[in-house]
Coordinates of C-alpha atoms in Angstrom, one line a residue:
Chain A
X622 CA 8.4 -51.1 26.7
X623 CA 6.9 -51.2 30.3
X624 CA 6.9 -47.1 30.5
X625 CA 6.5 -46.8 34.3
X626 CA 10.2 -48.0 34.6
X627 CA 11.0 -45.6 31.5
X628 CA 10.2 -42.5 33.0
X629 CA 11.9 -43.8 36.3
X630 CA 15.0 -44.2 35.0
X631 CA 14.7 -40.3 33.1
X632 CA 13.7 -38.8 36.5
X633 CA 17.0 -40.4 37.3
X634 CA 18.6 -39.5 35.1
X635 CA 17.2 -35.6 35.6
X636 CA 18.1 -36.1 38.9
X637 CA 21.4 -37.1 38.5
X638 CA 22.4 -34.1 36.5
X639 CA 21.3 -31.1 38.2
X640 CA 21.9 -27.5 36.7
X641 CA 24.6 -25.8 36.0
X642 CA 25.1 -22.6 38.9
X643 CA 26.8 -20.9 36.4
X644 CA 27.0 -17.0 36.3
X645 CA 27.7 -15.2 32.9
X646 CA 31.0 -12.3 34.0
X647 CA 29.5 -8.9 35.9
X648 CA 26.1 -10.4 35.8
X649 CA 25.5 -8.5 39.1
X650 CA 27.0 -5.3 37.8
X651 CA 24.1 -5.7 35.0
X652 CA 21.4 -6.4 36.7
X653 CA 22.0 -3.0 39.0
X654 CA 23.2 -0.8 35.9
X655 CA 19.5 -1.9 35.5
X656 CA 18.5 -1.0 38.6
X657 CA 20.0 2.3 39.1
X658 CA 19.1 3.6 35.4
X659 CA 17.6 7.3 35.3
X660 CA 13.9 6.3 33.8
X661 CA 13.6 7.4 30.8
X662 CA 10.1 8.7 29.6
X663 CA 9.1 7.9 26.4
X664 CA 6.1 10.3 25.5
X665 CA 4.8 9.1 22.6
X666 CA 4.5 6.1 24.2
X667 CA 2.3 7.1 27.1
X668 CA 0.7 9.4 24.4
X669 CA -0.4 6.3 22.0
X670 CA -1.5 4.1 25.7
X671 CA -4.0 6.8 26.2
X672 CA -4.8 6.7 22.9
X673 CA -5.8 3.4 23.7
X674 CA -7.1 3.2 26.3
X675 CA -9.3 6.4 25.5
X676 CA -11.0 4.0 22.7
X677 CA -13.1 1.9 24.7
X678 CA -14.5 4.8 26.5
X679 CA -15.4 7.2 23.2
X680 CA -16.8 4.3 21.8
X681 CA -18.9 3.5 24.4
X682 CA -20.2 7.3 24.4
X683 CA -20.9 7.4 20.5
X684 CA -23.4 4.2 21.0
X685 CA -24.7 5.8 24.2
X686 CA -24.9 9.5 22.2
X687 CA -25.9 7.0 19.0
X688 CA -29.2 5.6 21.2
X689 CA -30.5 8.6 22.5
X690 CA -30.5 10.6 20.0
X691 CA -32.4 7.7 17.9
X692 CA -34.9 7.0 20.9
X693 CA -35.4 10.7 20.7
X694 CA -35.6 11.9 17.6
X695 CA -39.8 13.3 15.9
X696 CA -39.9 12.2 12.8
X697 CA -40.7 15.3 10.7
X698 CA -44.1 15.5 9.4
X699 CA -44.1 14.5 6.0
X700 CA -44.7 16.9 3.2
X701 CA -48.0 17.0 0.3
X702 CA -45.3 16.3 -2.3
X703 CA -42.1 16.6 -3.2
X704 CA -43.3 19.1 -5.9
X705 CA -44.2 21.6 -2.6
X706 CA -41.3 20.7 -0.9
X707 CA -38.8 21.6 -3.7
X708 CA -40.6 25.0 -4.2
X709 CA -40.9 25.7 -0.2
X710 CA -37.0 25.3 0.0
X711 CA -36.4 27.0 -3.0
X712 CA -38.5 30.6 -2.1
X713 CA -38.2 30.4 1.2
X714 CA -34.8 33.1 0.6
X715 CA -37.2 35.4 -1.5
X716 CA -39.6 35.4 2.2
X717 CA -37.1 35.7 4.2
X718 CA -36.1 38.4 1.5
X719 CA -39.5 39.7 1.3
X720 CA -39.9 40.1 5.5
Chain B
X1098 CA 32.8 -10.7 57.8
X1099 CA 30.7 -10.2 55.1
X1100 CA 27.6 -8.5 56.5
X1101 CA 24.6 -10.3 57.0
X1102 CA 21.2 -10.7 54.4
X1103 CA 18.8 -9.0 56.8
X1104 CA 21.6 -6.0 57.4
X1105 CA 22.0 -5.8 53.4
X1106 CA 18.4 -6.0 53.3
X1107 CA 18.0 -3.1 55.9
X1108 CA 20.6 -0.9 54.2
X1109 CA 18.6 -1.4 50.8
X1110 CA 15.5 -0.5 52.4
X1111 CA 17.1 2.9 53.8
X1112 CA 18.1 4.1 49.8
X1113 CA 21.6 2.2 50.1
X1114 CA 21.1 0.9 46.3
X1115 CA 24.2 -0.5 46.2
X1116 CA 24.1 -3.3 49.3
X1117 CA 22.0 -5.3 46.8
X1118 CA 24.6 -6.3 44.4
X1119 CA 25.6 -8.0 47.1
X1120 CA 22.4 -10.3 47.8
X1121 CA 23.0 -10.5 43.6
X1122 CA 26.2 -11.7 44.0
X1123 CA 25.1 -14.1 46.7
X1124 CA 21.9 -15.9 45.4
X1125 CA 22.5 -15.4 41.9
X1126 CA 23.8 -19.3 41.0
X1127 CA 20.8 -20.4 42.5
X1128 CA 19.2 -18.8 40.5
X1129 CA 20.5 -19.3 37.2
X1130 CA 20.4 -23.3 38.6
X1131 CA 16.5 -23.1 38.9
X1132 CA 15.6 -21.0 35.6
X1133 CA 18.1 -23.2 33.5
X1134 CA 15.5 -25.7 34.7
X1135 CA 12.7 -24.4 32.9
X1136 CA 14.6 -22.5 29.9
X1137 CA 16.6 -23.1 27.0
X1138 CA 18.8 -20.7 25.9
X1139 CA 21.6 -18.7 27.3
X1140 CA 19.7 -15.1 26.9
X1141 CA 15.8 -16.5 28.1
X1142 CA 17.4 -17.5 31.3
X1143 CA 19.6 -14.5 31.8
X1144 CA 16.3 -12.4 31.2
X1145 CA 14.2 -14.9 34.0
X1146 CA 17.2 -14.2 36.5
X1147 CA 17.3 -10.4 35.7
X1148 CA 13.3 -10.5 36.3
X1149 CA 13.6 -12.4 39.8
X1150 CA 16.4 -9.3 40.7
X1151 CA 14.3 -6.1 39.9
X1152 CA 10.8 -8.2 41.5
X1153 CA 13.0 -9.2 44.4
X1154 CA 14.7 -5.3 44.5
X1155 CA 10.8 -3.2 44.1
X1156 CA 9.2 -6.4 46.0
X1157 CA 11.7 -5.9 48.9
X1158 CA 9.6 -3.8 51.5
X1159 CA 7.3 -7.1 51.1
X1160 CA 9.4 -9.0 52.5
X1161 CA 8.5 -9.4 56.2
X1162 CA 12.0 -11.6 57.5
X1163 CA 10.0 -14.5 58.8
X1164 CA 11.6 -16.8 56.7
X1165 CA 15.0 -16.7 55.1
X1166 CA 15.9 -14.1 52.3
X1167 CA 17.0 -17.1 50.0
X1168 CA 13.4 -18.9 50.6
X1169 CA 11.3 -15.5 49.9
X1170 CA 13.6 -15.5 46.5
X1171 CA 13.4 -18.7 45.2
X1172 CA 9.7 -18.4 45.9
X1173 CA 9.8 -15.8 43.4
X1174 CA 12.5 -17.1 41.7
X1175 CA 9.9 -20.5 40.8
X1176 CA 6.8 -17.8 40.1
X1177 CA 8.3 -16.0 37.1
X1178 CA 9.7 -19.1 35.6
X1179 CA 6.3 -20.7 35.8
X1180 CA 5.3 -17.2 34.1
X1181 CA 7.5 -17.7 31.2
X1182 CA 6.9 -20.8 30.7
X1183 CA 2.7 -19.9 30.2
X1184 CA 3.8 -16.9 28.1
X1185 CA 6.5 -19.3 25.5
X1186 CA 3.5 -22.3 25.4
X1187 CA 2.3 -21.8 22.7
X1188 CA 6.0 -21.7 20.8
X1189 CA 7.6 -24.8 22.1
X1190 CA 10.4 -25.3 19.6
X1191 CA 10.8 -29.5 20.2
X1192 CA 8.9 -32.1 18.9
X1193 CA 8.4 -36.2 19.9
X1194 CA 8.5 -36.9 16.1
X1195 CA 12.0 -35.3 15.3
X1196 CA 14.2 -37.2 17.7
X1197 CA 18.1 -37.6 17.4
X1198 CA 19.8 -40.2 15.9
X1199 CA 21.2 -41.0 20.0
X1200 CA 17.6 -40.3 22.0
X1201 CA 16.3 -43.2 19.4
X1202 CA 19.6 -45.1 20.5
X1203 CA 18.9 -44.9 24.1
X1204 CA 15.6 -45.6 23.6
X1205 CA 16.8 -48.9 21.8
X1206 CA 18.8 -49.8 24.3
X1207 CA 16.4 -49.9 26.9
X1208 CA 13.5 -51.0 25.1
X1209 CA 16.5 -54.3 24.5
X1210 CA 17.4 -54.1 28.6
X1211 CA 15.7 -52.1 30.9
X1212 CA 17.7 -52.7 33.2
X1213 CA 20.4 -51.6 31.8
X1214 CA 21.2 -48.4 30.3
X1215 CA 23.8 -46.8 32.1
X1216 CA 25.5 -45.7 28.8
X1217 CA 25.3 -42.3 26.9
X1218 CA 23.2 -39.8 29.8
X1219 CA 23.0 -36.8 27.3
X1220 CA 21.1 -38.9 25.2
X1221 CA 18.7 -39.3 28.3
X1222 CA 19.2 -35.7 29.4
X1223 CA 18.7 -34.6 25.8
X1224 CA 15.0 -37.0 25.6
X1225 CA 13.9 -35.4 29.6
X1226 CA 14.1 -32.2 28.2
X1227 CA 12.1 -33.0 25.3
X1228 CA 9.4 -34.7 27.1
X1229 CA 9.4 -31.8 29.6
X1230 CA 8.7 -29.8 26.7
X1231 CA 5.8 -31.7 26.2
X1232 CA 4.0 -31.0 29.2
X1233 CA 1.7 -27.8 29.8
X1234 CA 2.8 -25.0 32.3
X1235 CA 2.0 -26.5 35.8
X1236 CA 2.7 -30.1 34.8
X1237 CA 6.3 -29.5 34.0
X1238 CA 6.6 -26.8 37.0
X1239 CA 4.8 -30.0 39.3
X1240 CA 7.0 -32.3 37.9
X1241 CA 10.1 -31.0 38.1
X1242 CA 9.4 -29.5 41.9
X1243 CA 8.2 -32.9 42.7
X1244 CA 10.2 -35.8 41.0
X1245 CA 13.5 -34.1 40.2
X1246 CA 13.8 -31.5 42.8
X1247 CA 12.2 -34.4 45.4
X1248 CA 10.5 -31.6 47.2
X1249 CA 7.1 -32.2 49.1
X1250 CA 4.0 -31.4 48.6
X1251 CA 3.8 -28.7 51.4
X1252 CA 7.2 -27.4 50.1
X1253 CA 5.8 -27.2 46.6
X1254 CA 3.2 -25.6 47.6
X1255 CA 4.8 -22.8 49.3
X1256 CA 6.9 -22.0 46.9
X1257 CA 4.4 -22.2 44.2
X1258 CA 1.6 -20.4 46.2
X1259 CA -0.5 -23.1 45.3
X1260 CA -3.1 -24.8 47.9
X1261 CA -1.7 -28.3 48.8
X1262 CA -4.7 -30.2 47.5
X1263 CA -4.3 -28.1 44.0
X1264 CA -0.8 -29.2 44.7
X1265 CA -2.0 -32.7 45.0
X1266 CA -4.4 -32.9 41.8
X1267 CA -1.9 -30.9 39.3
X1268 CA 1.0 -33.3 40.8
X1269 CA -1.9 -36.4 39.7
X1270 CA -2.9 -34.9 36.5
X1271 CA 1.0 -33.6 35.5
X1272 CA 2.4 -38.1 36.0
X1273 CA -1.4 -38.6 33.6
X1274 CA 0.0 -36.3 31.4
X1275 CA 3.6 -37.5 31.1
X1276 CA 2.1 -41.1 30.9
X1277 CA 0.8 -39.7 27.9
X1278 CA 2.9 -38.2 25.9
X1279 CA 5.6 -41.9 26.8
X1280 CA 2.8 -43.8 25.0
X1281 CA 3.2 -41.6 22.2
X1282 CA 6.6 -41.7 22.0
X1283 CA 7.1 -45.3 22.2
X1284 CA 4.1 -46.2 20.2
X1285 CA 5.4 -43.8 17.6
X1286 CA 8.8 -45.2 17.3
X1287 CA 8.2 -49.2 18.7
X1288 CA 5.5 -50.6 17.8

């Protein structure tokens, strides 16, 4: 099949049948109604939009704080043994009361 | 005597919004015809036209009156149609494999006698629509403006906002894409 000729034929058909200029009844009124309608604000939609926008900055701040805490954290010196650590913890109340 | 476009635009700019209505009434047939080149469903066509006029109203301050209002509006219309094509390119409804019987008949008659194929232009139109629907948004826009509306490269450049070399490149690619689609169509059906 001659594709070049087929293309020409189809384009000729498309040229010969331009689309209709028909307009639905009172379409201009519909557009004017849209243009002149008072702007109604959906508060919840606005709130939702702002929440979504806040997600990225909040995550960034959280990540930055996490990195900062990890970088500046000084590890506690390890206790001599677990038994001593428990005893210190349990008796710390008595020490305070004794003072 | 009806007020001119310039008078109506000046009135709208001064705050008389109602003067936009005669502008819509004057140009909506052309905008509808443009939208019908790119969309099929009537609700989509009406959405496009509505968007064009709302954009025109919102951007009216940027209209410099260096060219007729109609040209400025048609630029907006073509760009809105292009945006529509890009937004809907994922959900194309037509394929090349489900040709209707009249479309197949038309192709068969063309294959038998390429010179004489004047009958059933409805089928040919449906075939054109089917092929255009397979093109990318850029290719469809260029083919429509260049091949169907017979516009020059310079005019297309002004309408689309693309540079002249870009229009030429896109036209070349669009023709290649169209040829490929026709090859697929005819290979599947007739070879």
